[in-house]
Tab-separated table of C-alpha atoms in Angstrom:
chain	number	residue	atom	x	y	z
A	1	MET	CA	3.462	81.273	-14.592
A	2	SER	CA	4.320	83.498	-17.468
A	3	ALA	CA	4.352	80.457	-19.841
A	4	LEU	CA	0.837	79.730	-18.717
A	5	ARG	CA	-0.425	83.248	-19.177
A	6	ASN	CA	1.209	83.305	-22.514
A	7	TYR	CA	-0.471	80.045	-23.544
A	8	LEU	CA	-3.980	81.390	-22.157
A	9	ASN	CA	-3.463	84.635	-24.304
A	10	LYS	CA	-2.620	82.375	-27.522
A	11	VAL	CA	-5.797	80.247	-27.176
A	12	LYS	CA	-8.066	82.909	-25.972
A	13	PRO	CA	-9.166	83.966	-29.502
A	14	ASN	CA	-10.554	80.659	-30.134
A	15	PHE	CA	-12.981	80.896	-27.368
A	16	GLU	CA	-14.374	84.566	-28.118
A	17	GLU	CA	-17.235	85.562	-30.328
A	18	GLY	CA	-16.564	84.089	-33.755
A	19	GLY	CA	-13.772	81.503	-32.703
A	20	LYS	CA	-14.102	78.020	-33.387
A	21	LEU	CA	-14.465	77.008	-29.687
A	22	HIS	CA	-16.781	79.905	-28.899
A	23	ALA	CA	-19.513	77.431	-27.423
A	24	PHE	CA	-17.064	76.787	-24.552
A	25	ARG	CA	-16.426	80.471	-23.832
A	26	SER	CA	-17.876	80.250	-20.224
A	27	LEU	CA	-15.637	77.363	-19.403
A	28	PHE	CA	-12.530	79.131	-20.442
A	29	ASP	CA	-13.513	82.198	-18.705
A	30	GLY	CA	-14.157	80.548	-15.406
A	31	PHE	CA	-10.710	78.688	-15.598
A	32	GLU	CA	-8.797	81.971	-16.525
A	33	THR	CA	-10.501	84.052	-13.978
A	34	PHE	CA	-9.823	81.557	-11.431
A	35	LEU	CA	-6.105	81.593	-12.178
A	36	TYR	CA	-5.585	85.224	-12.950
A	37	VAL	CA	-7.365	88.368	-11.916
A	38	PRO	CA	-9.413	89.837	-14.948
A	39	ASN	CA	-7.727	92.092	-17.015
A	40	ASP	CA	-11.010	93.992	-18.094
A	41	THR	CA	-11.454	97.474	-17.237
A	42	ALA	CA	-14.635	99.561	-16.840
A	43	LYS	CA	-15.626	101.584	-19.988
A	44	THR	CA	-17.993	104.139	-18.532
A	45	GLY	CA	-19.044	105.525	-15.004
A	46	VAL	CA	-17.378	105.879	-11.741
A	47	HIS	CA	-16.168	102.416	-10.025
A	48	ILE	CA	-14.241	101.877	-6.893
A	49	HIS	CA	-11.067	99.471	-7.681
A	50	ASP	CA	-10.291	97.102	-4.890
A	51	ALA	CA	-7.207	94.411	-4.791
A	52	ILE	CA	-9.518	91.535	-3.908
A	53	ASP	CA	-12.557	90.315	-5.663
A	54	SER	CA	-15.274	87.676	-5.105
A	55	LYS	CA	-13.006	84.765	-6.335
A	56	ARG	CA	-10.413	85.800	-4.088
A	57	ILE	CA	-12.786	86.309	-1.051
A	58	MET	CA	-14.202	82.895	-1.720
A	59	SER	CA	-10.457	81.387	-1.909
A	60	MET	CA	-9.766	82.960	1.557
A	61	VAL	CA	-13.083	81.262	3.035
A	62	VAL	CA	-11.742	77.868	1.862
A	63	ILE	CA	-8.443	78.582	3.318
A	64	ALA	CA	-10.232	79.219	6.742
A	65	LEU	CA	-12.074	76.106	6.238
A	66	MET	CA	-8.557	73.998	6.061
A	67	PRO	CA	-8.332	73.389	9.785
A	68	ALA	CA	-11.693	72.107	10.229
A	69	MET	CA	-11.332	69.892	7.318
A	70	LEU	CA	-8.013	68.507	8.156
A	71	PHE	CA	-8.969	67.768	11.948
A	72	GLY	CA	-12.171	66.222	10.642
A	73	MET	CA	-10.162	63.756	8.643
A	74	TYR	CA	-8.020	63.002	11.614
A	75	ASN	CA	-10.989	62.599	13.969
A	76	VAL	CA	-12.670	60.154	11.307
A	77	GLY	CA	-9.759	57.890	11.578
A	78	TYR	CA	-9.649	58.545	15.671
A	79	GLN	CA	-13.368	57.560	16.036
A	80	ASN	CA	-12.793	54.332	14.216
A	81	ALA	CA	-9.876	53.272	15.981
A	82	LEU	CA	-11.472	54.311	19.221
A	83	ALA	CA	-14.625	52.101	18.453
A	84	ALA	CA	-12.340	49.135	17.210
A	85	GLY	CA	-10.402	49.376	20.598
A	86	THR	CA	-7.188	49.801	18.600
A	87	LEU	CA	-6.496	53.463	19.408
A	88	ALA	CA	-3.373	52.614	21.449
A	89	SER	CA	-1.678	50.647	18.451
A	90	THR	CA	-2.930	52.987	15.764
A	91	SER	CA	-0.491	55.828	14.584
A	92	PHE	CA	-1.469	59.414	14.026
A	93	CYS	CA	-0.742	58.794	10.274
A	94	GLU	CA	-2.751	55.667	9.973
A	95	MET	CA	-5.859	57.512	11.557
A	96	PHE	CA	-5.407	60.554	9.235
A	97	ILE	CA	-5.043	58.568	6.234
A	98	PHE	CA	-8.026	56.573	6.873
A	99	GLY	CA	-9.931	59.717	7.460
A	100	PHE	CA	-8.521	61.270	4.242
A	101	LEU	CA	-9.513	58.401	2.123
A	102	ALA	CA	-13.021	58.498	3.758
A	103	VAL	CA	-13.689	62.148	3.290
A	104	LEU	CA	-11.944	62.756	-0.131
A	105	PRO	CA	-14.637	61.080	-2.248
A	106	LYS	CA	-17.494	63.133	-0.565
A	107	ILE	CA	-15.307	66.417	-1.383
A	108	LEU	CA	-14.765	65.134	-5.175
A	109	VAL	CA	-18.436	64.253	-5.593
A	110	SER	CA	-19.447	67.589	-4.189
A	111	TYR	CA	-17.319	69.573	-6.575
A	112	ILE	CA	-17.729	67.455	-9.723
A	113	VAL	CA	-21.758	67.597	-9.287
A	114	GLY	CA	-21.916	71.201	-8.316
A	115	LEU	CA	-19.371	72.787	-10.679
A	116	GLY	CA	-20.593	70.432	-13.525
A	117	ILE	CA	-24.028	72.117	-12.978
A	118	GLU	CA	-22.646	75.361	-12.744
A	119	PHE	CA	-20.595	75.115	-15.964
A	120	ALA	CA	-23.612	73.404	-17.805
A	121	TRP	CA	-25.879	76.276	-16.456
A	122	ALA	CA	-23.390	78.932	-17.486
A	123	GLN	CA	-22.906	77.459	-20.954
A	124	TRP	CA	-26.765	77.186	-21.457
A	125	LYS	CA	-27.279	80.804	-20.532
A	126	GLY	CA	-24.327	82.464	-22.220
A	127	GLU	CA	-23.099	83.799	-18.955
A	128	GLU	CA	-19.850	83.879	-16.865
A	129	ILE	CA	-19.190	80.763	-14.522
A	130	GLN	CA	-20.074	82.077	-11.060
A	131	GLU	CA	-17.397	81.323	-8.193
A	132	GLY	CA	-19.872	80.724	-5.138
A	133	PHE	CA	-19.790	76.979	-5.264
A	134	LEU	CA	-15.952	77.199	-4.430
A	135	VAL	CA	-16.942	77.765	-0.905
A	136	SER	CA	-20.296	75.445	-1.115
A	137	GLY	CA	-18.143	72.677	-2.642
A	138	ILE	CA	-16.193	72.481	0.624
A	139	LEU	CA	-18.910	73.384	3.098
A	140	ILE	CA	-21.199	70.550	2.085
A	141	PRO	CA	-18.707	67.533	2.763
A	142	LEU	CA	-17.922	69.060	6.101
A	143	ILE	CA	-21.566	69.340	7.418
A	144	VAL	CA	-22.524	65.759	6.674
A	145	PRO	CA	-21.982	62.292	8.560
A	146	VAL	CA	-19.093	60.072	7.487
A	147	ASN	CA	-21.457	57.242	6.590
A	148	CYS	CA	-23.599	59.294	4.181
A	149	PRO	CA	-23.824	57.584	0.907
A	150	LEU	CA	-22.128	59.172	-2.069
A	151	TRP	CA	-25.249	58.851	-4.408
A	152	ILE	CA	-27.394	60.540	-1.888
A	153	LEU	CA	-24.862	63.297	-1.445
A	154	ALA	CA	-24.770	63.791	-5.182
A	155	VAL	CA	-28.588	64.146	-5.401
A	156	ALA	CA	-28.517	66.733	-2.569
A	157	VAL	CA	-25.823	68.711	-4.138
A	158	ALA	CA	-27.682	68.983	-7.391
A	159	PHE	CA	-31.069	69.936	-5.496
A	160	ALA	CA	-28.946	72.571	-3.688
A	161	VAL	CA	-27.363	74.156	-6.793
A	162	ILE	CA	-30.341	74.053	-9.137
A	163	ILE	CA	-33.184	74.818	-6.583
A	164	GLY	CA	-31.398	76.837	-3.826
A	165	LYS	CA	-29.104	78.976	-6.200
A	166	GLU	CA	-29.468	78.822	-10.113
A	167	ILE	CA	-33.237	79.342	-10.190
A	168	PHE	CA	-32.732	82.793	-8.187
A	169	GLY	CA	-30.074	84.014	-10.554
A	170	GLY	CA	-26.871	82.425	-9.354
A	171	THR	CA	-24.217	83.608	-6.924
A	172	GLY	CA	-25.206	86.657	-4.981
A	173	MET	CA	-29.054	86.035	-5.665
A	174	ASN	CA	-29.863	83.130	-3.479
A	175	ILE	CA	-32.095	83.554	-0.754
A	176	PHE	CA	-30.792	80.250	1.304
A	177	ASN	CA	-27.187	79.132	2.079
A	178	PRO	CA	-27.037	76.412	-0.593
A	179	ALA	CA	-24.758	74.195	1.704
A	180	LEU	CA	-27.388	74.362	4.450
A	181	LEU	CA	-30.105	73.848	1.840
A	182	CYS	CA	-28.228	70.593	0.886
A	183	ARG	CA	-28.119	69.506	4.283
A	184	ALA	CA	-31.645	70.147	4.901
A	185	PHE	CA	-32.707	68.192	1.771
A	186	LEU	CA	-30.545	65.188	3.244
A	187	PHE	CA	-32.257	65.451	6.676
A	188	PHE	CA	-35.741	65.570	5.399
A	189	ALA	CA	-35.479	63.172	2.444
A	190	TYR	CA	-32.999	60.553	3.932
A	191	PRO	CA	-33.202	60.914	7.786
A	192	THR	CA	-31.768	57.609	8.622
A	193	LYS	CA	-28.579	58.747	6.717
A	194	MET	CA	-28.230	61.908	8.582
A	195	SER	CA	-29.271	61.251	12.344
A	196	GLY	CA	-29.350	58.348	14.578
A	197	ASP	CA	-26.466	56.640	16.098
A	198	GLN	CA	-25.175	54.624	13.004
A	199	VAL	CA	-23.963	57.371	10.742
A	200	TRP	CA	-21.242	59.020	12.854
A	201	VAL	CA	-18.376	56.467	12.797
A	202	ALA	CA	-16.738	55.016	9.483
A	203	ASN	CA	-17.087	51.256	9.904
A	204	GLU	CA	-15.289	49.790	6.950
A	205	SER	CA	-11.427	49.711	6.297
A	206	ILE	CA	-10.318	51.497	3.092
A	207	PHE	CA	-7.196	50.026	1.448
A	208	GLY	CA	-5.840	48.457	4.329
A	209	PHE	CA	-6.080	51.421	6.556
A	210	GLY	CA	-8.738	51.518	9.741
A	211	ASN	CA	-11.032	48.815	11.114
A	212	THR	CA	-14.138	47.030	9.937
A	213	LEU	CA	-16.562	47.448	12.774
A	214	PRO	CA	-18.950	44.674	13.530
A	215	ASP	CA	-22.466	44.922	12.145
A	216	GLY	CA	-24.978	46.853	14.180
A	217	PHE	CA	-22.302	49.076	15.839
A	218	THR	CA	-23.726	52.229	17.028
A	219	MET	CA	-22.321	55.519	18.737
A	220	ALA	CA	-24.487	58.585	19.255
A	221	THR	CA	-23.228	62.201	19.307
A	222	PRO	CA	-23.169	64.136	22.546
A	223	LEU	CA	-26.220	66.042	21.478
A	224	GLY	CA	-27.820	62.731	20.377
A	225	GLN	CA	-27.439	61.462	24.059
A	226	VAL	CA	-28.900	64.670	25.336
A	227	GLY	CA	-32.036	64.152	23.140
A	228	ALA	CA	-32.306	60.508	24.146
A	229	GLY	CA	-32.234	61.497	27.696
A	230	THR	CA	-28.904	59.433	28.751
A	231	GLU	CA	-25.795	60.871	30.354
A	232	VAL	CA	-23.360	62.673	28.023
A	233	THR	CA	-20.255	60.570	28.049
A	234	ALA	CA	-17.892	63.071	26.467
A	235	SER	CA	-15.774	65.596	28.508
A	236	LEU	CA	-15.737	69.339	28.040
A	237	ASN	CA	-11.956	68.761	27.023
A	238	ASP	CA	-12.972	66.373	24.179
A	239	MET	CA	-15.919	68.971	23.235
A	240	ILE	CA	-13.547	71.591	22.701
A	241	LEU	CA	-10.959	69.600	20.832
A	242	GLY	CA	-13.142	67.760	18.705
A	243	PHE	CA	-12.616	64.169	19.691
A	244	ILE	CA	-16.249	63.419	19.557
A	245	PRO	CA	-18.588	61.812	16.854
A	246	GLY	CA	-20.258	64.239	14.682
A	247	SER	CA	-20.508	65.847	11.090
A	248	ILE	CA	-16.775	65.888	9.489
A	249	GLY	CA	-16.021	69.343	10.102
A	250	GLU	CA	-18.277	70.565	13.051
A	251	THR	CA	-16.391	68.742	16.008
A	252	SER	CA	-13.365	70.795	16.937
A	253	VAL	CA	-14.020	74.392	18.364
A	254	ILE	CA	-10.208	75.047	18.237
A	255	ALA	CA	-10.127	74.200	14.533
A	256	ILE	CA	-13.007	76.457	13.651
A	257	ALA	CA	-11.651	79.350	15.916
A	258	LEU	CA	-8.691	79.398	13.706
A	259	GLY	CA	-10.778	79.785	10.620
A	260	ALA	CA	-12.754	82.465	12.402
A	261	ILE	CA	-9.659	84.475	13.409
A	262	LEU	CA	-8.695	84.468	9.626
A	263	LEU	CA	-12.102	85.506	8.570
A	264	LEU	CA	-12.046	88.300	11.152
A	265	TRP	CA	-8.658	89.402	10.471
A	266	THR	CA	-9.375	89.980	6.740
A	267	GLY	CA	-12.600	91.498	7.409
A	268	ILE	CA	-14.630	88.917	5.187
A	269	ALA	CA	-16.720	87.881	8.004
A	270	SER	CA	-18.683	90.210	10.311
A	271	TRP	CA	-17.758	90.069	13.904
A	272	LYS	CA	-21.334	91.488	14.914
A	273	THR	CA	-23.007	88.558	13.463
A	274	MET	CA	-20.786	85.956	14.614
A	275	LEU	CA	-20.722	87.335	18.468
A	276	SER	CA	-24.455	87.838	18.382
A	277	VAL	CA	-24.976	84.206	17.673
A	278	PHE	CA	-22.954	83.179	20.644
A	279	VAL	CA	-24.712	85.880	22.889
A	280	GLY	CA	-28.076	84.767	21.687
A	281	GLY	CA	-27.450	81.144	22.140
A	282	GLY	CA	-25.673	81.657	25.558
A	283	LEU	CA	-28.594	83.713	27.161
A	284	MET	CA	-31.140	81.189	25.763
A	285	ALA	CA	-29.220	78.134	27.015
A	286	CYS	CA	-28.957	79.917	30.476
A	287	CYS	CA	-32.357	80.356	30.679
A	288	PHE	CA	-33.373	76.864	30.028
A	289	GLU	CA	-30.651	75.738	32.347
A	290	SER	CA	-32.266	77.759	35.176
A	291	LEU	CA	-35.465	76.290	34.325
A	292	GLY	CA	-33.965	72.655	34.794
A	293	MET	CA	-35.182	72.175	31.045
A	294	THR	CA	-31.684	71.026	29.740
A	295	SER	CA	-29.261	68.518	31.084
A	296	ILE	CA	-26.148	70.118	30.071
A	297	THR	CA	-24.704	73.470	30.799
A	298	TRP	CA	-25.212	76.648	28.753
A	299	TYR	CA	-21.465	76.755	27.467
A	300	GLU	CA	-21.770	72.961	26.417
A	301	HIS	CA	-24.682	74.071	24.069
A	302	LEU	CA	-22.170	76.564	22.413
A	303	VAL	CA	-19.226	73.849	21.678
A	304	LEU	CA	-21.414	70.877	20.944
A	305	GLY	CA	-23.012	70.117	17.386
A	306	GLY	CA	-22.784	72.586	14.684
A	307	PHE	CA	-23.405	75.655	16.729
A	308	CYS	CA	-19.615	77.155	16.258
A	309	PHE	CA	-19.327	75.822	12.728
A	310	GLY	CA	-22.668	77.514	11.852
A	311	ALA	CA	-21.902	80.810	13.513
A	312	VAL	CA	-18.561	81.164	11.838
A	313	PHE	CA	-19.038	79.743	8.584
A	314	MET	CA	-22.852	79.838	7.840
A	315	ALA	CA	-24.478	82.705	9.780
A	316	THR	CA	-21.835	85.143	8.409
A	317	ASP	CA	-22.725	84.294	4.768
A	318	PRO	CA	-22.528	87.775	2.967
A	319	VAL	CA	-25.204	86.740	0.476
A	320	THR	CA	-27.951	85.293	2.880
A	321	SER	CA	-27.382	87.168	6.067
A	322	CYS	CA	-28.204	90.737	6.980
A	323	ARG	CA	-26.231	93.711	5.454
A	324	THR	CA	-27.009	96.543	7.767
A	325	GLU	CA	-24.872	96.948	11.026
A	326	CYS	CA	-27.834	96.925	13.364
A	327	GLY	CA	-29.535	94.246	11.301
A	328	LYS	CA	-26.349	91.929	11.934
A	329	TRP	CA	-26.838	92.120	15.628
A	330	ILE	CA	-30.439	91.122	15.511
A	331	TYR	CA	-30.133	88.579	12.829
A	332	GLY	CA	-27.358	86.623	14.725
A	333	PHE	CA	-28.948	87.099	18.181
A	334	ILE	CA	-32.118	85.133	16.773
A	335	ILE	CA	-30.037	82.608	15.220
A	336	GLY	CA	-28.224	81.612	18.493
A	337	ALA	CA	-31.594	81.746	20.688
A	338	MET	CA	-33.571	79.860	17.983
A	339	ALA	CA	-30.904	76.993	17.626
A	340	VAL	CA	-30.956	76.304	21.467
A	341	ILE	CA	-34.828	76.493	21.553
A	342	ILE	CA	-34.933	73.935	18.651
A	343	ARG	CA	-32.519	71.713	20.523
A	344	VAL	CA	-34.302	71.872	23.845
A	345	MET	CA	-37.969	71.945	22.788
A	346	ASN	CA	-37.656	69.115	20.138
A	347	PRO	CA	-35.672	66.181	21.689
A	348	GLY	CA	-36.121	64.294	18.236
A	349	TYR	CA	-34.017	66.866	16.610
A	350	PRO	CA	-31.173	67.518	18.858
A	351	GLU	CA	-29.347	69.882	16.409
A	352	GLY	CA	-31.157	73.110	15.767
A	353	MET	CA	-28.405	75.366	14.155
A	354	MET	CA	-29.444	74.228	10.439
A	355	LEU	CA	-32.985	75.192	10.807
A	356	ALA	CA	-32.301	78.258	12.890
A	357	ILE	CA	-30.144	79.732	10.130
A	358	LEU	CA	-32.378	78.820	7.129
A	359	LEU	CA	-35.126	80.502	8.731
A	360	MET	CA	-33.338	83.601	9.685
A	361	ASN	CA	-32.036	83.778	5.901
A	362	MET	CA	-35.860	84.097	4.883
A	363	PHE	CA	-36.151	87.100	7.386
A	364	ALA	CA	-32.870	88.715	6.831
A	365	PRO	CA	-34.052	91.004	3.913
A	366	THR	CA	-37.095	92.071	6.121
A	367	ILE	CA	-34.849	92.647	9.169
A	368	ASP	CA	-32.592	94.891	6.753
A	369	HIS	CA	-35.769	96.616	5.336
A	370	PHE	CA	-37.079	97.505	8.891
A	371	VAL	CA	-33.632	98.931	9.961
A	372	VAL	CA	-33.210	101.185	6.878
A	373	GLU	CA	-36.880	102.626	7.164
A	374	ARG	CA	-36.047	103.168	10.831
A	375	ASN	CA	-32.902	105.077	9.890
A	376	ILE	CA	-34.970	107.031	7.260
A	377	SER	CA	-37.521	108.010	9.729
A	378	LYS	CA	-34.988	109.229	12.252
A	379	ARG	CA	-33.237	111.361	9.679
A	380	GLN	CA	-36.459	112.848	8.641
A	381	LYS	CA	-37.480	113.669	12.214
A	382	ARG	CA	-34.180	115.397	12.766
A	383	ILE	CA	-34.635	117.375	9.587
A	384	LYS	CA	-38.144	118.610	10.615
A	385	ASN	CA	-36.624	119.373	13.984
């Protein structure tokens, strides 16, 4: 590593002001700060120094996403073998390699398009390259169906980065979660590629791995079966383990829980937001179950679809969620309740987590404002008394 550090120090003057490669300063700075902690120090004012910066926080979130991503790759191969009736004769490695080959292009497209726009935007504006897409780039492939075409994914990523992030000022300034904005764009612009019963199972072999399924093969998700009014065929055990059709990284509750433990242990995610999402969703699901308005139990609502994934990785986004401690409880509770309301009240859209989080992204600053104003009012009353 010292050789790499010495080499970067040697070529760095070429990218600084007056250097022959000054036009690519943003690109060099982004690469250097990704590898090493910046060596710059504050010249004026009082600052609190911490051992972790935003790039390290983003890296930790990516690590927390690894269990969901790896299981998602395996589940892609598992669902393909299950649909083809070759589950007994297909090995674990064959299913994982098939899923890896199916998911990898989506990850590459997400990062190439998103980071390409980030680099070009930073170079155009003469600013540093922001690190926010490090997480969004891996989140986006995990919240789409395996059969989502790559060109559609590329268009959606470009929309999310430009419209959902850069026009607001970049990382830390955006109102909406970019990954969810990408999914919303896909859902409303290309609904047949994001919903229905033909998008959840990979239907073609890749380099000799997997099976080519017959034309017209369909398989609905458990929430899709609920929306269609049919009986849910998946067991609770499969729902928790993740052996069900669904978006690539959203099926396994256990894999998501491993990521949640890491985020909570490192203090990156708020346990208040995370817990309140489940409390709000659970109470609302109980209400609908007692009224006979839903065909599945309240706890099945919490383990199906993107509920767990959204509660752990989306609702806790520090940029687009509430910052005040009281606001986190309100914010999470309404997300959980709203997700279940959308599921039950709108059979045509059985997954409500995306819309619930995007809706509360819009109201998070308002919630924080009223919480702060309430605290100010209480303190002023104490002073008067």
